[in-house]
Each structure stands twice: as structure tokens, then as C-alpha cells.
Coordinates of C-alpha atoms in Angstrom, one line a residue:
M1302 CA 11.8 -3.7 27.8
S1303 CA 10.3 -1.9 25.2
S1304 CA 12.6 -2.2 22.2
Q1305 CA 12.1 -0.3 18.2
V1306 CA 14.2 -0.5 14.4
L1307 CA 16.9 2.1 14.0
V1308 CA 18.5 2.1 10.8
E1309 CA 21.3 4.3 11.1
A1310 CA 22.7 3.8 7.7
P1311 CA 22.4 2.2 4.7
G1312 CA 23.0 -1.4 5.8
V1313 CA 24.1 -0.4 9.3
H1314 CA 21.6 -1.1 11.6
R1315 CA 20.4 -1.9 15.7
V1316 CA 17.5 -2.7 17.8
E1317 CA 17.6 -0.4 20.8
A1318 CA 15.3 0.0 24.0
H1319 CA 12.4 2.1 23.1
T1320 CA 10.8 5.7 25.1
P1321 CA 7.5 6.6 23.7
R1322 CA 7.3 9.9 23.2
E1323 CA 4.4 11.4 25.0
P1324 CA 1.7 13.1 22.5
G1325 CA 1.8 17.4 22.2
A1326 CA -0.4 19.5 21.4
G1327 CA -3.6 17.7 18.6
E1328 CA -1.4 14.6 18.7
A1329 CA -1.8 10.6 20.0
L1330 CA 0.3 8.2 20.7
V1331 CA -0.1 4.5 19.6
A1332 CA 0.7 1.4 21.0
V1333 CA 1.9 -0.8 17.6
H1334 CA 0.3 -4.3 16.9
A1335 CA 2.5 -5.2 13.8
A1336 CA 4.2 -3.2 11.4
G1337 CA 4.2 -4.1 7.5
I1338 CA 7.2 -4.4 5.5
C1339 CA 7.0 -3.7 1.4
G1340 CA 10.4 -2.8 -1.1
S1341 CA 10.1 0.3 -0.4
D1342 CA 11.6 -0.7 3.4
R1343 CA 14.2 -2.8 1.4
E1344 CA 14.9 0.2 -0.6
V1345 CA 15.6 2.2 2.8
Y1346 CA 17.9 -0.8 4.3
Q1347 CA 19.5 -1.2 1.5
G1348 CA 20.6 3.3 0.9
N1349 CA 19.4 2.9 -2.7
R1350 CA 15.8 4.8 -1.8
P1351 CA 15.1 7.7 -4.6
E1352 CA 17.4 10.7 -2.4
G1353 CA 14.5 13.2 -0.9
Y1354 CA 13.0 9.9 -0.2
V1355 CA 14.4 9.2 3.1
R1356 CA 16.2 11.0 6.3
Y1357 CA 18.7 9.1 8.3
P1358 CA 18.8 7.7 11.1
L1359 CA 15.1 6.4 10.8
T1360 CA 12.9 3.8 12.5
P1361 CA 11.3 2.7 9.5
G1362 CA 7.7 1.5 9.6
H1363 CA 4.7 3.4 7.6
E1364 CA 2.0 -0.2 7.4
W1365 CA 0.8 -0.4 11.0
S1366 CA -2.3 -1.2 13.2
G1367 CA -2.6 -0.2 16.6
T1368 CA -4.3 0.7 19.7
V1369 CA -4.1 4.3 20.6
R1370 CA -2.9 5.0 24.5
A1371 CA -2.9 8.2 24.8
V1372 CA -3.7 11.8 23.3
G1373 CA -2.2 15.7 23.3
A1374 CA -4.5 18.2 24.3
G1375 CA -7.0 19.2 21.8
V1376 CA -7.9 15.5 20.8
P1377 CA -10.9 13.9 21.5
G1378 CA -9.8 11.5 24.7
S1379 CA -12.4 9.1 22.7
L1380 CA -10.2 7.6 20.7
V1381 CA -7.7 6.4 23.8
G1382 CA -8.5 2.5 23.8
R1383 CA -9.5 3.0 19.6
K1384 CA -7.3 0.7 17.7
V1385 CA -6.6 2.5 14.7
V1386 CA -4.1 3.2 11.7
G1387 CA -2.9 5.8 9.7
E1388 CA -1.3 8.0 7.2
G1389 CA 1.8 7.8 6.1
F1390 CA 2.2 11.2 4.1
R1391 CA 2.7 14.6 7.0
N1392 CA 1.3 17.4 4.8
C1393 CA 1.2 20.9 5.3
Q1394 CA -2.5 21.5 5.3
V1395 CA -2.7 24.9 3.8
C1396 CA -1.4 24.3 0.1
D1397 CA -4.3 24.7 -2.5
R1398 CA -3.2 20.8 -3.4
C1399 CA -3.6 19.7 0.8
H1400 CA -7.0 22.1 -0.1
A1401 CA -8.0 20.4 -2.2
G1402 CA -7.9 16.6 -0.9
E1403 CA -4.7 15.8 -2.5
T1404 CA -2.2 16.2 0.3
T1405 CA 0.1 13.2 -1.7
L1406 CA 0.4 16.5 -4.0
C1407 CA 1.7 18.4 -0.7
S1408 CA 3.3 21.7 -2.5
A1409 CA 5.1 21.8 0.9
G1410 CA 7.7 18.6 -0.2
Y1411 CA 7.3 14.8 1.1
E1412 CA 7.3 14.4 4.6
E1413 CA 6.0 10.2 5.9
T1414 CA 6.0 8.1 8.7
G1415 CA 8.6 5.8 8.6
F1416 CA 11.0 7.3 5.4
T1417 CA 11.4 11.1 6.7
R1418 CA 9.8 10.9 10.2
P1419 CA 9.8 7.9 12.7
G1420 CA 7.7 4.4 12.0
A1421 CA 6.1 2.0 13.1
M1422 CA 8.9 -0.8 13.8
A1423 CA 8.6 0.2 17.2
A1424 CA 6.8 -0.6 20.6
T1425 CA 4.9 2.5 20.2
L1426 CA 4.4 5.5 17.6
T1427 CA 3.3 9.0 18.5
L1428 CA 1.8 11.0 15.4
P1429 CA -0.8 14.0 14.8
A1430 CA -4.1 12.9 15.9
R1431 CA -6.2 14.0 12.4
L1432 CA -3.9 11.3 10.5
L1433 CA -6.1 8.3 12.1
H1434 CA -8.6 6.0 10.7
V1435 CA -10.5 4.3 13.8
L1436 CA -11.6 0.8 12.8
P1437 CA -14.2 -1.5 14.5
D1438 CA -14.1 -2.4 18.0
D1439 CA -14.0 -5.9 16.7
A1440 CA -11.3 -5.2 14.0
D1441 CA -8.5 -8.3 13.4
L1442 CA -5.0 -5.6 14.7
T1443 CA -3.4 -8.0 12.5
A1444 CA -5.4 -8.1 9.2
A1445 CA -5.6 -4.0 9.5
A1446 CA -1.5 -4.0 9.7
L1447 CA -2.1 -3.8 5.9
L1448 CA -4.4 -1.3 5.3
E1449 CA -1.5 1.1 4.2
P1450 CA -1.4 -0.7 0.9
A1451 CA -5.5 -1.3 0.9
A1452 CA -5.7 2.5 0.6
C1453 CA -2.9 2.9 -2.4
I1454 CA -5.5 0.9 -4.0
A1455 CA -8.2 2.0 -2.5
A1456 CA -7.2 5.4 -4.2
A1457 CA -6.3 3.5 -7.6
A1458 CA -10.1 1.4 -7.8
L1459 CA -11.8 5.6 -7.0
K1460 CA -9.9 6.6 -10.1
A1461 CA -11.2 4.1 -12.1
N1462 CA -14.0 4.3 -11.6
A1463 CA -15.6 0.7 -12.4
R1464 CA -19.2 0.4 -12.1
P1465 CA -21.0 -2.8 -12.2
G1466 CA -21.3 -4.7 -15.6
E1467 CA -17.5 -3.3 -16.8
R1468 CA -15.0 -5.8 -17.7
V1469 CA -11.8 -5.4 -15.4
A1470 CA -8.7 -6.7 -15.1
V1471 CA -5.6 -6.4 -12.6
V1472 CA -2.2 -7.1 -13.6
G1473 CA 0.2 -8.6 -11.1
T1474 CA -0.3 -11.1 -8.4
G1475 CA 1.8 -8.9 -5.0
T1476 CA -0.2 -8.0 -2.5
L1477 CA -1.4 -4.9 -4.2
G1478 CA -2.6 -7.1 -7.4
M1479 CA -5.2 -8.9 -4.8
F1480 CA -5.8 -6.3 -3.4
A1481 CA -7.0 -4.7 -6.5
V1482 CA -9.6 -7.8 -6.8
Q1483 CA -11.2 -7.3 -4.5
F1484 CA -11.7 -3.7 -4.2
L1485 CA -13.1 -4.4 -8.5
K1486 CA -14.8 -7.6 -7.1
A1487 CA -16.3 -5.4 -5.0
V1488 CA -18.1 -3.7 -8.0
S1489 CA -19.5 -6.3 -9.2
P1490 CA -18.1 -6.7 -13.0
V1491 CA -19.5 -9.2 -15.7
E1492 CA -15.7 -10.2 -15.7
L1493 CA -12.7 -10.1 -13.6
L1494 CA -9.4 -10.9 -15.3
V1495 CA -5.9 -11.3 -13.2
V1496 CA -3.0 -11.2 -15.9
G1497 CA 0.8 -12.3 -13.9
T1498 CA 4.0 -14.4 -14.2
R1499 CA 2.9 -16.8 -11.7
G1500 CA 0.7 -19.5 -12.2
D1501 CA 0.8 -20.4 -8.2
R1502 CA -1.1 -17.3 -7.5
E1503 CA -4.1 -18.0 -9.5
A1504 CA -6.3 -20.2 -6.5
L1505 CA -6.0 -17.1 -4.4
S1506 CA -6.4 -14.5 -7.0
R1507 CA -9.9 -16.9 -7.9
R1508 CA -10.7 -16.8 -4.4
F1509 CA -10.9 -13.2 -3.8
G1510 CA -13.1 -12.8 -7.0
A1511 CA -11.1 -13.2 -9.9
S1512 CA -13.2 -15.4 -12.6
D1513 CA -10.2 -15.1 -15.1
F1514 CA -6.7 -15.7 -14.8
R1515 CA -3.4 -15.9 -17.8
L1516 CA -0.4 -15.8 -17.6
R1517 CA 1.5 -12.9 -19.2
D1518 CA 3.6 -14.6 -22.0
R1519 CA -0.4 -16.2 -23.2
Q1520 CA -2.6 -15.2 -25.7
L1521 CA -4.5 -12.0 -23.7
P1522 CA -7.8 -10.4 -24.9
D1523 CA -7.3 -6.2 -25.8
D1524 CA -11.5 -5.8 -25.0
F1525 CA -11.6 -5.2 -21.2
D1526 CA -13.0 -2.0 -19.9
V1527 CA -11.1 -1.2 -16.8
V1528 CA -7.1 -2.2 -15.8
I1529 CA -5.5 -1.2 -12.9
E1530 CA -1.5 -2.0 -12.7
T1531 CA -0.1 -2.9 -9.4
A1532 CA 3.3 -5.0 -10.7
G1533 CA 5.6 -2.4 -10.7
S1534 CA 7.6 -3.1 -13.8
A1535 CA 7.5 -0.9 -17.9
S1536 CA 6.4 -4.2 -19.4
A1537 CA 3.5 -4.8 -17.1
A1538 CA 1.8 -1.1 -17.8
R1539 CA 2.4 -1.9 -21.4
T1540 CA 0.3 -5.1 -21.6
A1541 CA -2.2 -3.2 -19.1
A1542 CA -2.8 -0.8 -22.0
S1543 CA -2.9 -3.6 -24.4
L1544 CA -6.1 -5.7 -22.4
L1545 CA -7.7 -2.0 -23.6
R1546 CA -10.5 -2.0 -25.7
R1547 CA -10.2 2.1 -27.1
G1548 CA -11.6 4.5 -24.8
G1549 CA -11.2 2.6 -22.0
R1550 CA -9.6 3.7 -18.5
L1551 CA -5.6 2.6 -16.8
V1552 CA -4.3 3.0 -13.5
L1553 CA -0.8 2.3 -12.8
T1554 CA 0.5 2.1 -9.4
G1555 CA 3.4 0.5 -10.1
I1556 CA 6.7 2.2 -9.9
P1557 CA 9.2 0.7 -12.6
A1558 CA 13.1 1.7 -12.3
P1559 CA 14.1 5.1 -13.7
G1560 CA 14.8 5.4 -16.8
A1561 CA 12.4 2.4 -18.1
D1562 CA 10.9 2.5 -21.1
G1563 CA 7.6 3.5 -21.3
L1564 CA 4.0 3.3 -22.8
D1565 CA 3.4 4.4 -26.3
P1566 CA 1.8 7.4 -26.8
T1567 CA 0.5 7.6 -30.5
D1568 CA -0.7 4.3 -28.9
L1569 CA -2.4 6.0 -26.0
V1570 CA -3.7 9.1 -28.3
V1571 CA -5.0 7.1 -31.7
R1572 CA -6.9 4.1 -28.4
Q1573 CA -7.7 7.3 -26.7
L1574 CA -6.8 6.0 -23.7
E1575 CA -7.4 7.7 -19.8
V1576 CA -4.3 7.6 -17.2
H1577 CA -3.7 7.7 -14.0
T1578 CA -1.4 6.9 -11.6
V1579 CA -1.3 6.5 -7.8
F1580 CA 1.5 7.8 -5.6
G1581 CA 0.4 7.1 -1.8
A1582 CA -3.1 6.9 -0.6
P1583 CA -4.9 10.2 -0.6
P1584 CA -7.7 10.7 3.3
D1585 CA -10.6 9.8 1.3
A1586 CA -9.1 6.6 0.2
W1587 CA -7.8 5.8 3.3
A1588 CA -11.4 6.2 4.4
H1589 CA -12.4 4.0 1.2
A1590 CA -10.3 0.8 2.6
V1591 CA -10.8 1.5 6.1
R1592 CA -15.2 1.4 5.0
V1593 CA -14.6 -1.3 2.7
F1594 CA -12.6 -3.6 5.3
G1595 CA -15.0 -2.8 8.3
A1596 CA -17.9 -4.1 5.9
G1597 CA -16.3 -7.4 5.7
L1598 CA -15.3 -6.8 2.0
L1599 CA -11.3 -6.8 2.3
D1600 CA -9.8 -9.8 3.4
P1601 CA -6.1 -9.1 4.2
L1602 CA -5.1 -12.3 6.0
P1603 CA -4.6 -14.4 4.0
L1604 CA -1.8 -12.4 2.4
V1605 CA 0.2 -12.5 6.0
T1606 CA 2.6 -15.4 5.5
H1607 CA 5.1 -14.5 8.1
E1608 CA 5.1 -12.2 11.9
L1609 CA 8.7 -11.7 12.9
P1610 CA 9.3 -9.7 16.1
L1611 CA 11.7 -6.9 15.9
T1612 CA 15.1 -8.7 16.3
E1613 CA 14.4 -10.3 13.3
F1614 CA 14.6 -7.3 11.1
P1615 CA 16.9 -8.0 9.0
Q1616 CA 16.1 -11.6 8.0
A1617 CA 12.3 -10.0 7.2
I1618 CA 14.1 -7.6 4.6
E1619 CA 15.1 -10.7 3.3
L1620 CA 12.6 -12.9 3.4
V1621 CA 10.7 -9.4 1.8
G1622 CA 13.9 -9.5 -0.7
A1623 CA 14.0 -13.4 -1.6
G1624 CA 11.6 -13.8 -3.8
D1625 CA 10.8 -16.9 -2.7
P1626 CA 6.7 -17.8 -3.9
K1627 CA 6.0 -19.3 -0.6
V1628 CA 6.9 -15.5 1.2
G1629 CA 3.4 -13.3 1.2
K1630 CA 3.1 -10.0 3.4
V1631 CA 5.9 -10.1 6.3
L1632 CA 4.6 -8.8 9.3
L1633 CA 7.3 -7.2 11.9
R1634 CA 5.4 -7.6 15.9
P1635 CA 6.9 -5.4 18.6

């Protein structure tokens, strides 16, 4: 019997029978291969996700991969049987931001798979086919389940616009940080520094292409062209800014706790730093991530440390928040 996770309210969930929803016009039905868990899923379960960014009861799961099983009217039948991943933001397609390609800024309001719409912690997921990105036939679907966080970092990489021969750095050594290392390595930097708080991440950082690794509490350089921050704390953002030369480019992807002390505006102005931020991934970033993955330049699989059945959803949530250095990416398998 197929099943799904249903979070009825903060801290209250059950694993129940799942009935696939047949795709309507413009939709596709996807058999889920795996769904990843991140800190935002933990927020959903614990009830501390900001108001307006979750709707209970809810089947979570915004990071996923799968295979198209059926399509509705108006969707090419050639999609059936293809391996896919999919965008989460349910943009309106008609506002000025959507027309500009900035779908994560849709002025119709926030709607996202796994937060306000049913997600992928279930045997199947039905969603608009326009959100799908087709993978190569030989793609590893376990690795592809990490392409949602990879797409967010693809958005950061596009905004950073790093060029061959530049000195680039990443602050943060979690899943997002390791993806940032891989995207920056692909543009042939002369130096690629990773800065983190855990010395045990040095080997993995170098495996993905880092030329140097430093702990955040040590003496750090201040002459980098590009820095991508992925750690999600105000102190990490300040460290990232301090690494830059005058006129350098900074991209922030982490979300600190509300009210955190931010960057010094005087420092930003005097040093003429170019600052960008990322919240989610628009279509061009998704396309970039899928293209880089298909070209073999992105290797998500070493980041996966646990694969569990849906029935172990609470254990998976605990693993994600335990702070155990042996825990990387946790996947649920329907």
C-alpha cells in the first residue's frame, strides 16, 4: 500500500494511505523516488516557520526527484516515463515579476510545494507540468533529489557572475556550501577558498574543488573577488563581507534568525561592495542546475548520508537537527 506523511499541526503527524490525484489539464503525475529534508521541513514540523509560509494540514517535501507516470490534457505525452525534478514556487505567470522571470518574487503571494501545497513525502506528487525539468535518461534519481538546494545555489552563482581567473570563496560547509564550491569550481577560479566552523569538512571541500580551507576563527584574507555565503547566520554574513576586496561581489543565501545584526552599511558603501541575496530558485537557476548536473559537473551523491522510509519521518527530522557531523543529507524513500 502506498503512503504519505501528513503533518496535521506542529508536532503532530501521521503516516497514512496515499491515493494519487489524477492530473488535470496542464498537470503531471510523478512517482516520487526520494524526498530530501532540510531545516525548513524541521520548521514545518516544529511549528516555527514564519506565518504565511506554511499551511496545515500538509504533506511536506519540496526537494524531490521522480518519474512521470501520467499527464493531463495539454501536456506532451512524451513526458511519460521521463525522469524529472520540479520547481516548488507556484507562481501566477501573469504579474510583472513573473513576466520578468523572477518567479520567486511573484506579486500574487507565496505558494510553494511542500509548504502551502502538498509535497513529495508521498508515493506520488501531482503538480503543474510547466514546473518540471527533465533529466537525462541515465540520471541517478537519488542524487537528483538534491537538485532543489542545488538550484538555489545556481541562482547565487548566476548572481555572483564569477569569471575565470578570479579569486572566489564560500562561507559555510553544509549542503549549500558544498554545492557552491562545485558551481564556482566550474568557472575555473585561480583560487577557491572555503571558510567554515568544522575542520572535518575540509576533505570534502577539497574533493569538490576547494584550493584552500580555513576555520572562521582564524586569520582570514580580505582580497577576494566573489564570496557566496551559505551558513545562515549574521556572523557568517559579516565574515563573508570581510573576505572581499573593495568592489567585490557578495551573495547571501542563508536566512538568519529575525532581528539579527546585519552588515555595516557604512562598510558596504565605503568599500563599494555589490550585494545580492537569494530566496529560492527561479526557472533560469533550475535550468542551470539541471544542465550542470547533466554535464557531470555537479556531484550531489557524496552529500547523502541517510535514506529512510516514510514511516521514519520523525527520526529523519531529528537527524537533521541533531548537529551530528556524521549526518549530511537525509532522504525519505516512499
